[in-house]
Short mmCIF file of C-alpha atoms in Angstrom, two decimals:
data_model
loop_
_atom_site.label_atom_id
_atom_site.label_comp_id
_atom_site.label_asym_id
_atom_site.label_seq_id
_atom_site.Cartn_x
_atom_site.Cartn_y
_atom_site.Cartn_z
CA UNK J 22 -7.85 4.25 27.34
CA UNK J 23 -7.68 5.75 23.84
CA UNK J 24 -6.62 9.08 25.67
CA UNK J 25 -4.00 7.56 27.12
CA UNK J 26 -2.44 5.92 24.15
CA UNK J 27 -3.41 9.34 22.08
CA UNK J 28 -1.25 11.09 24.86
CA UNK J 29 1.93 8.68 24.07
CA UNK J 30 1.46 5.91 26.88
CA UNK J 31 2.01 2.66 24.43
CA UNK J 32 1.42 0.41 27.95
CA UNK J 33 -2.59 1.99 27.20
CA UNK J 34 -2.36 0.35 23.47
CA UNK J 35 -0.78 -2.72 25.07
CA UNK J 36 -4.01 -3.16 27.18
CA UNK J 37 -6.38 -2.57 24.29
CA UNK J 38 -4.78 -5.19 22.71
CA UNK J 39 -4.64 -7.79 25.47
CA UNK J 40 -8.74 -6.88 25.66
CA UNK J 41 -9.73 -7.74 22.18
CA UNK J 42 -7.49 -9.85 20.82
CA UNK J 43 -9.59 -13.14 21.99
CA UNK J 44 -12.92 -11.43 19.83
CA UNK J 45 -10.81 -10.27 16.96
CA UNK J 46 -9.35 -13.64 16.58
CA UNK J 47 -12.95 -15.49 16.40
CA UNK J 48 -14.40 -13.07 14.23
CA UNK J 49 -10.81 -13.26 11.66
CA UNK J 50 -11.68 -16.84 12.24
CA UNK J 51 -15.52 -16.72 11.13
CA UNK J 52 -14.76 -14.51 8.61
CA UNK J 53 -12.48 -17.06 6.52
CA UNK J 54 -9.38 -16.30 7.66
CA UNK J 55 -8.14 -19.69 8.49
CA UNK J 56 -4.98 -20.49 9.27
CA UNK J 57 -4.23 -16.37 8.71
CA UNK J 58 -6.02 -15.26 11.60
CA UNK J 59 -3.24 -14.31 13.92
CA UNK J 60 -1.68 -12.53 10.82
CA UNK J 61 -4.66 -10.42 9.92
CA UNK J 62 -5.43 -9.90 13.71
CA UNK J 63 -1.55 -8.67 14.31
CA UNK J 64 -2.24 -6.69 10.66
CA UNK J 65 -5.48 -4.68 12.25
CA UNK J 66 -3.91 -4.40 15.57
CA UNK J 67 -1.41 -2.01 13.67
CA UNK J 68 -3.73 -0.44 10.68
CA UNK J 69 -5.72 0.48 14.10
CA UNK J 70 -3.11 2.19 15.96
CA UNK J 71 -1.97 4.14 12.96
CA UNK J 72 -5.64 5.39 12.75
CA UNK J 73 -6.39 6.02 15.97
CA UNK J 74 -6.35 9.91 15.11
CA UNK J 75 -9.37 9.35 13.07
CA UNK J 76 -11.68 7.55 15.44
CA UNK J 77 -13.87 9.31 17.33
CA UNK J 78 -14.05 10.09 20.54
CA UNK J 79 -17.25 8.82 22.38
CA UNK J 80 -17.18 5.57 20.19
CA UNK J 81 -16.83 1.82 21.42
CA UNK J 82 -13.17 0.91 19.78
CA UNK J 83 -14.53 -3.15 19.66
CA UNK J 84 -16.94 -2.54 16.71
CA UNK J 85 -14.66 -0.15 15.38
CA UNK J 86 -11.34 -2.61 15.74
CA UNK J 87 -13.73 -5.33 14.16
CA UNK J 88 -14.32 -3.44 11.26
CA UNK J 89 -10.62 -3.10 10.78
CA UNK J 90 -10.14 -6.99 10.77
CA UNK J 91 -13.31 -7.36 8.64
CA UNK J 92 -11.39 -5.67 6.37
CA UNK J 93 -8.14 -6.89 6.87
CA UNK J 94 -10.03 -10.78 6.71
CA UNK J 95 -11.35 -9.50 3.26
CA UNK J 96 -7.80 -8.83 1.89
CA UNK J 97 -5.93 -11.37 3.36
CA UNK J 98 -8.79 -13.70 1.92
CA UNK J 99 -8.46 -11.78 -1.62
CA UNK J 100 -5.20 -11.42 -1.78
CA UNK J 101 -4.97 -15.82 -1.13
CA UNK J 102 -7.07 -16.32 -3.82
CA UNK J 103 -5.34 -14.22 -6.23
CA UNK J 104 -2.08 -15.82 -5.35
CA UNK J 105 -3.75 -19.30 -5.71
CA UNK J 106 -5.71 -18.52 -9.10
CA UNK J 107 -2.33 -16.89 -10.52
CA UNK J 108 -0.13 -19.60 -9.29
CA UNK J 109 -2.43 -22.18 -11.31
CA UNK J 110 -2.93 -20.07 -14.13
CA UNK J 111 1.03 -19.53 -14.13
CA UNK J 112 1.60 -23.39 -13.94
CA UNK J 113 -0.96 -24.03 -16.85
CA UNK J 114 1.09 -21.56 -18.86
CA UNK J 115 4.34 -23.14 -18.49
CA UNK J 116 3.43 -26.99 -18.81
CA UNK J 117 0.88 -25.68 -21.26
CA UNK J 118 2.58 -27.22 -24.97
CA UNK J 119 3.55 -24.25 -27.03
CA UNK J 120 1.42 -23.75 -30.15
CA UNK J 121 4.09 -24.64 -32.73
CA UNK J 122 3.37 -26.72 -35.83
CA UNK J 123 4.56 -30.06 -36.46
CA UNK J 124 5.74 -29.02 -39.56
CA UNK J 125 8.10 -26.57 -37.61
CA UNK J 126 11.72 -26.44 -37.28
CA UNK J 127 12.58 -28.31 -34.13
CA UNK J 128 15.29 -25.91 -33.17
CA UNK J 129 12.69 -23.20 -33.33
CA UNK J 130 10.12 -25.44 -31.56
CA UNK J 131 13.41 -26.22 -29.01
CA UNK J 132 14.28 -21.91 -28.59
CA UNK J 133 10.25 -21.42 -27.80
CA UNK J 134 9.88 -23.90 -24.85
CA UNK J 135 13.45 -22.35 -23.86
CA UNK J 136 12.19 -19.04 -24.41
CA UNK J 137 8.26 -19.93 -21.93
CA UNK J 138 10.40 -21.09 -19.56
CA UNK J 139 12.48 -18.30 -19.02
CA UNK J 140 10.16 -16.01 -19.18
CA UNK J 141 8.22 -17.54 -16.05
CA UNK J 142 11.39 -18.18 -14.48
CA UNK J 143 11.84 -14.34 -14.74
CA UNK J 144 8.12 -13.66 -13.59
CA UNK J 145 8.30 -15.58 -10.33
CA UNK J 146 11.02 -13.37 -9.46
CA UNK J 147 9.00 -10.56 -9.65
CA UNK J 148 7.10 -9.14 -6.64
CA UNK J 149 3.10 -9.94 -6.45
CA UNK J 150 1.91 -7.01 -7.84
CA UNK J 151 3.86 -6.88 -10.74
CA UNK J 152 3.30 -10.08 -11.66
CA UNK J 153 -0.20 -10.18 -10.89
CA UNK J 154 -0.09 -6.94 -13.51
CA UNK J 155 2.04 -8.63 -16.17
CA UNK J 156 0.25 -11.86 -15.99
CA UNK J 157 -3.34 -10.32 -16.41
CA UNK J 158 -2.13 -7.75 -19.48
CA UNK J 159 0.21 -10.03 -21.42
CA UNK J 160 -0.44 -13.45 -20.77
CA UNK J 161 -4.81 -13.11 -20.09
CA UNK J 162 -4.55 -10.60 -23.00
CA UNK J 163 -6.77 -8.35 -20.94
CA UNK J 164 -6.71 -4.43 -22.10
CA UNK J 165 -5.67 -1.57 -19.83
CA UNK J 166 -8.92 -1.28 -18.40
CA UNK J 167 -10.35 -4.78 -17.97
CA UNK J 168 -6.83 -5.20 -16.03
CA UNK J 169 -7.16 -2.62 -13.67
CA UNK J 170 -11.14 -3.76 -13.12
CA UNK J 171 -9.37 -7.24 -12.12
CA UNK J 172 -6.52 -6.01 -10.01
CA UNK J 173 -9.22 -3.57 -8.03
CA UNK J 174 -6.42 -0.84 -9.15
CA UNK J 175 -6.63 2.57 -11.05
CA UNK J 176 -5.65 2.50 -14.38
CA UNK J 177 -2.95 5.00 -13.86
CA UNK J 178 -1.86 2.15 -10.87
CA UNK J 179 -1.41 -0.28 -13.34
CA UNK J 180 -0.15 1.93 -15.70
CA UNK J 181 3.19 2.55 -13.48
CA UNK J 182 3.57 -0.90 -11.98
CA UNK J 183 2.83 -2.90 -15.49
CA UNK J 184 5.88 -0.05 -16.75
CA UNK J 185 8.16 -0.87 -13.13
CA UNK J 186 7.36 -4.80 -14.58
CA UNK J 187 8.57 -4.36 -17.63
CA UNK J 188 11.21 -2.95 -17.26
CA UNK J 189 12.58 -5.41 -14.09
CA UNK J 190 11.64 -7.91 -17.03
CA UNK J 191 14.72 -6.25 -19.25
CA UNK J 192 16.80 -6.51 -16.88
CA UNK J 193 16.43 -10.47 -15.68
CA UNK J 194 15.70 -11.20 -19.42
CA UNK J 195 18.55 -9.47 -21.39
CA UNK J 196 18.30 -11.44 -24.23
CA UNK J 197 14.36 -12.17 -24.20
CA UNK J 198 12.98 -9.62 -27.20
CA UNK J 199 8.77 -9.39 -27.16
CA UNK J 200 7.23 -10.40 -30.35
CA UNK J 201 5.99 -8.34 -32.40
CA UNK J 202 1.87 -8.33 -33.63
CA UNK J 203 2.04 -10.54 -36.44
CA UNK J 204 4.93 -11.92 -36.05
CA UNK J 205 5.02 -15.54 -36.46
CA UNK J 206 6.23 -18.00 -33.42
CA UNK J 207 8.28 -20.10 -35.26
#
């Protein structure tokens, strides 16, 4: 069968897929997938056809397509609880009450709420990854390094997309100029 679809006949793939989709839906499903499990079936389905030049001939494809949706499970289950934990950490930052003293101006304490929420107006427009990048250097405080240890990236990864962020930031925040260290808030 993997011959055949090797040799261009997508009916071949077709069948593969028809034969294990029933298995790689109960083991998406036992693996925590949830309500995902057609999505991270579909998901492996195509990682697996885009790698069949690398698997091996003389090799059952069912352990080796369940691998693929282990793995696909794994992200997918990840990649939901990043989204979750950053969505509540993002919430907690914008109802969060600014630091600002009582003894402040209240048309400085008025420009920083303004100022919060524009600023996570401007990162929910922002694709995952760049949030997920701004959020854990800027607003966790996290170094370079501890952020690309939570993000599972290379530094040089986070590097380029915190930089792509920043500067996507500019543009839907024209007016919005980063504090300097030191600086005081109000």
């Amino acid at each position: 069968m993997i011959a055949r679809v090797r040799a261009g006949e997508p009916e071949a793939y077709a069948e593969l897929v028809r034969a294990h989709t029933g298995i790689a839906l109960r083991a998406a499903a036992a693996l925590g997938a949830g309500s995902d499990a057609e999505d991270v079936v579909q998901q492996a389905f195509v990682k697996a056809y885009r790698a069949l030049g690398r698997f091996r001939d003389g090799t059952a494809f069912r352990p080796w397509l369940l691998s693929i949706v282990a793995n696909e499970t794994r992200n997918t289950v990840r990649a939901a609880v990043r989204r979750s934990t950053l969505a509540g950490r993002e919430a907690a930052f914008v109802e969060a009450e600014p630091v600002i003293p009582e003894s402040a101006d209240p048309a400085a304490a008025t420009l920083e709420i303004e100022r919060r929420a524009a600023l996570a107006a401007a990162l929910r427009k922002l694709s995952e990854e760049h949030r997920l990048v701004v959020t854990y250097r800027y607003l966790l405080e996290m170094d370079e390094r501890e952020t690309a240890q939570a993000l599972g990236w290379p530094r040089g990864t986070v590097k380029s997309r915190l930089n792509r962020a920043l500067r996507r930031l500019e543009r839907l925040l024209p007016d919005f100029r980063p504090r300097e260290r030191g600086e005081s808030r109000g």
